[in-house]
Amino acid sequence: MTYVEDELNSQPECWTRAAEEAAGHTATLPAAGERVAIVGCGTSYFMAQSAAALRENAGLGETDAFAASEFPQGRRYDRVVALTRSGTTTEVLELLHEVKGRTRTVALTADPGTPVMTAADDVVVLDFADERSVVQTRFATTALTLLRAHLGLHTDAVVADARAALAAELPEGLVERTQFTFLGRGWTVGLANEAGLKMREASLSWTEAYPAMEYRHGPISISTAGTATWMFGEAPDGLADQVRGTGALWVPGELDPLAELVRAQRLAVAVAAARGLDPDRPRHLTRSVILAP
């Protein structure tokens, strides 16, 4: 078993622990009514997108998500939340230093022995969800689970769905597809983006991701008998039939969307295996992007 397989299989336990610990971080994480920016790079940026949409849609305060390198310095926030598994990502550390003393910052990380521990004002360490694999799975979803629990949006049913996602067979014929499109709505757009990234990283697949309502505005033109379209959450009316009409395989979101991401992670590993690739050693990637001064 690869590192990434072992790590993605451990997600139900990691989510349970994160949800249990969330109450202990109430004072550290954003309070209701605060104006918040959530930042990250790569996978962490996509988790930031989901977390921001969840918080704002819950009526808890205006919340934006940015790639750390694209943070708008002219805007003012009550708190900046940084997601960084390694605690060493250059863009995240630079941003934390730039806003220090002006905006309260909190970092969610997996490694307590890294520079982020002093770069941020507050730190939440999820070391039980750290990973050996370059490809992120459990840290990202555990960080999002912690934030969902903080927002009062996590239930035991999410963990049950994650176990179902690990136990069920992938849809027949899915691994053999040549192109994959992931769709989301609201907070699941970030999950769709992350599913596409997992497929690219682990299996070198041609993947795309869109807000579901945007799929009919051009991207559906690539759908054919060799492609698959996977929905995270409830699909817009008529879209499933329209995709099936192209000959593409339609994969409905039947579980909690975060559990659907676990299924997509499994697909990435399965496609990598079918293509003779090692998902623990993705091409051109390292565990953390550290840029020279």
PDB file of N, CA and C in Angstrom, residues 173-174 176-181 206 208 215 218-230 240-251:
ATOM      1  N   GLY A 173     -16.299   1.212 -14.977  1.00  0.00           N
ATOM      2  CA  GLY A 173     -15.831   1.914 -16.162  1.00  0.00           C
ATOM      3  C   GLY A 173     -15.228   3.280 -15.905  1.00  0.00           C
ATOM      4  N   LEU A 174     -15.263   3.740 -14.661  1.00  0.00           N
ATOM      5  CA  LEU A 174     -14.773   5.087 -14.368  1.00  0.00           C
ATOM      6  C   LEU A 174     -13.261   5.200 -14.534  1.00  0.00           C
ATOM      7  N   GLU A 176     -11.292   3.786 -16.478  1.00  0.00           N
ATOM      8  CA  GLU A 176     -10.845   3.740 -17.870  1.00  0.00           C
ATOM      9  C   GLU A 176     -11.110   5.031 -18.643  1.00  0.00           C
ATOM     10  N   ARG A 177     -11.805   5.966 -18.054  1.00  0.00           N
ATOM     11  CA  ARG A 177     -12.118   7.207 -18.769  1.00  0.00           C
ATOM     12  C   ARG A 177     -10.842   8.003 -19.049  1.00  0.00           C
ATOM     13  N   THR A 178     -10.876   8.796 -20.093  1.00  0.00           N
ATOM     14  CA  THR A 178      -9.683   9.546 -20.518  1.00  0.00           C
ATOM     15  C   THR A 178      -9.687  10.991 -20.032  1.00  0.00           C
ATOM     16  N   GLN A 179     -10.834  11.481 -19.571  1.00  0.00           N
ATOM     17  CA  GLN A 179     -10.928  12.860 -19.085  1.00  0.00           C
ATOM     18  C   GLN A 179     -11.983  12.909 -18.004  1.00  0.00           C
ATOM     19  N   PHE A 180     -11.734  13.761 -16.971  1.00  0.00           N
ATOM     20  CA  PHE A 180     -12.624  13.839 -15.819  1.00  0.00           C
ATOM     21  C   PHE A 180     -12.954  15.298 -15.521  1.00  0.00           C
ATOM     22  N   THR A 181     -14.241  15.567 -15.346  1.00  0.00           N
ATOM     23  CA  THR A 181     -14.689  16.905 -14.961  1.00  0.00           C
ATOM     24  C   THR A 181     -15.414  16.811 -13.622  1.00  0.00           C
ATOM     25  N   TRP A 206      -6.102  14.237 -17.390  1.00  0.00           N
ATOM     26  CA  TRP A 206      -6.697  15.470 -17.902  1.00  0.00           C
ATOM     27  C   TRP A 206      -7.977  15.709 -17.117  1.00  0.00           C
ATOM     28  N   GLU A 208     -10.740  18.801 -15.264  1.00  0.00           N
ATOM     29  CA  GLU A 208     -11.211  20.171 -15.157  1.00  0.00           C
ATOM     30  C   GLU A 208     -12.211  20.253 -14.011  1.00  0.00           C
ATOM     31  N   TYR A 215     -21.114  24.718 -16.344  1.00  0.00           N
ATOM     32  CA  TYR A 215     -20.693  23.616 -17.228  1.00  0.00           C
ATOM     33  C   TYR A 215     -21.375  23.685 -18.583  1.00  0.00           C
ATOM     34  N   GLY A 218     -20.208  26.111 -22.249  1.00  0.00           N
ATOM     35  CA  GLY A 218     -19.011  25.804 -23.021  1.00  0.00           C
ATOM     36  C   GLY A 218     -18.319  24.502 -22.673  1.00  0.00           C
ATOM     37  N   PRO A 219     -17.957  24.266 -21.401  1.00  0.00           N
ATOM     38  CA  PRO A 219     -17.175  23.066 -21.070  1.00  0.00           C
ATOM     39  C   PRO A 219     -17.846  21.746 -21.432  1.00  0.00           C
ATOM     40  N   ILE A 220     -19.181  21.701 -21.448  1.00  0.00           N
ATOM     41  CA  ILE A 220     -19.859  20.446 -21.766  1.00  0.00           C
ATOM     42  C   ILE A 220     -19.528  19.971 -23.176  1.00  0.00           C
ATOM     43  N   SER A 221     -18.975  20.841 -23.992  1.00  0.00           N
ATOM     44  CA  SER A 221     -18.649  20.458 -25.368  1.00  0.00           C
ATOM     45  C   SER A 221     -17.590  19.369 -25.440  1.00  0.00           C
ATOM     46  N   ILE A 222     -16.803  19.182 -24.385  1.00  0.00           N
ATOM     47  CA  ILE A 222     -15.795  18.126 -24.411  1.00  0.00           C
ATOM     48  C   ILE A 222     -16.349  16.774 -23.989  1.00  0.00           C
ATOM     49  N   SER A 223     -17.578  16.743 -23.466  1.00  0.00           N
ATOM     50  CA  SER A 223     -18.152  15.493 -22.970  1.00  0.00           C
ATOM     51  C   SER A 223     -18.412  14.530 -24.121  1.00  0.00           C
ATOM     52  N   THR A 224     -18.014  13.289 -23.907  1.00  0.00           N
ATOM     53  CA  THR A 224     -18.195  12.267 -24.929  1.00  0.00           C
ATOM     54  C   THR A 224     -18.144  10.901 -24.251  1.00  0.00           C
ATOM     55  N   ALA A 225     -18.180   9.844 -25.048  1.00  0.00           N
ATOM     56  CA  ALA A 225     -18.223   8.495 -24.483  1.00  0.00           C
ATOM     57  C   ALA A 225     -16.986   8.155 -23.655  1.00  0.00           C
ATOM     58  N   GLY A 226     -15.903   8.869 -23.843  1.00  0.00           N
ATOM     59  CA  GLY A 226     -14.685   8.553 -23.102  1.00  0.00           C
ATOM     60  C   GLY A 226     -14.459   9.403 -21.869  1.00  0.00           C
ATOM     61  N   THR A 227     -15.417  10.260 -21.518  1.00  0.00           N
ATOM     62  CA  THR A 227     -15.217  11.176 -20.400  1.00  0.00           C
ATOM     63  C   THR A 227     -16.178  10.886 -19.252  1.00  0.00           C
ATOM     64  N   ALA A 228     -15.897  11.501 -18.109  1.00  0.00           N
ATOM     65  CA  ALA A 228     -16.763  11.368 -16.935  1.00  0.00           C
ATOM     66  C   ALA A 228     -16.978  12.739 -16.310  1.00  0.00           C
ATOM     67  N   THR A 229     -18.189  12.962 -15.816  1.00  0.00           N
ATOM     68  CA  THR A 229     -18.531  14.203 -15.116  1.00  0.00           C
ATOM     69  C   THR A 229     -19.065  13.839 -13.743  1.00  0.00           C
ATOM     70  N   TRP A 230     -18.430  14.362 -12.703  1.00  0.00           N
ATOM     71  CA  TRP A 230     -18.713  13.974 -11.319  1.00  0.00           C
ATOM     72  C   TRP A 230     -19.241  15.192 -10.573  1.00  0.00           C
ATOM     73  N   ALA A 240     -27.827  16.299 -15.237  1.00  0.00           N
ATOM     74  CA  ALA A 240     -27.434  14.891 -15.346  1.00  0.00           C
ATOM     75  C   ALA A 240     -27.877  14.307 -16.678  1.00  0.00           C
ATOM     76  N   ASP A 241     -29.135  14.557 -17.054  1.00  0.00           N
ATOM     77  CA  ASP A 241     -29.633  14.030 -18.324  1.00  0.00           C
ATOM     78  C   ASP A 241     -28.893  14.638 -19.510  1.00  0.00           C
ATOM     79  N   GLN A 242     -28.552  15.903 -19.398  1.00  0.00           N
ATOM     80  CA  GLN A 242     -27.837  16.562 -20.493  1.00  0.00           C
ATOM     81  C   GLN A 242     -26.451  15.954 -20.669  1.00  0.00           C
ATOM     82  N   VAL A 243     -25.763  15.670 -19.559  1.00  0.00           N
ATOM     83  CA  VAL A 243     -24.441  15.051 -19.642  1.00  0.00           C
ATOM     84  C   VAL A 243     -24.554  13.633 -20.185  1.00  0.00           C
ATOM     85  N   ARG A 244     -25.514  12.874 -19.679  1.00  0.00           N
ATOM     86  CA  ARG A 244     -25.689  11.509 -20.193  1.00  0.00           C
ATOM     87  C   ARG A 244     -25.982  11.516 -21.687  1.00  0.00           C
ATOM     88  N   GLY A 245     -26.669  12.544 -22.160  1.00  0.00           N
ATOM     89  CA  GLY A 245     -26.983  12.645 -23.575  1.00  0.00           C
ATOM     90  C   GLY A 245     -25.768  12.802 -24.459  1.00  0.00           C
ATOM     91  N   THR A 246     -24.657  13.236 -23.881  1.00  0.00           N
ATOM     92  CA  THR A 246     -23.413  13.354 -24.657  1.00  0.00           C
ATOM     93  C   THR A 246     -22.685  12.023 -24.786  1.00  0.00           C
ATOM     94  N   GLY A 247     -23.118  11.026 -24.012  1.00  0.00           N
ATOM     95  CA  GLY A 247     -22.423   9.746 -23.965  1.00  0.00           C
ATOM     96  C   GLY A 247     -21.467   9.636 -22.801  1.00  0.00           C
ATOM     97  N   ALA A 248     -21.258  10.743 -22.062  1.00  0.00           N
ATOM     98  CA  ALA A 248     -20.335  10.738 -20.929  1.00  0.00           C
ATOM     99  C   ALA A 248     -20.924   9.983 -19.745  1.00  0.00           C
ATOM    100  N   LEU A 249     -20.056   9.502 -18.868  1.00  0.00           N
ATOM    101  CA  LEU A 249     -20.477   8.854 -17.632  1.00  0.00           C
ATOM    102  C   LEU A 249     -20.792   9.935 -16.605  1.00  0.00           C
ATOM    103  N   TRP A 250     -22.001   9.926 -16.066  1.00  0.00           N
ATOM    104  CA  TRP A 250     -22.406  10.867 -15.029  1.00  0.00           C
ATOM    105  C   TRP A 250     -22.235  10.198 -13.678  1.00  0.00           C
ATOM    106  N   VAL A 251     -21.498  10.826 -12.765  1.00  0.00           N
ATOM    107  CA  VAL A 251     -21.285  10.302 -11.414  1.00  0.00           C
ATOM    108  C   VAL A 251     -21.981  11.245 -10.444  1.00  0.00           C
TER     109      VAL A 251
END
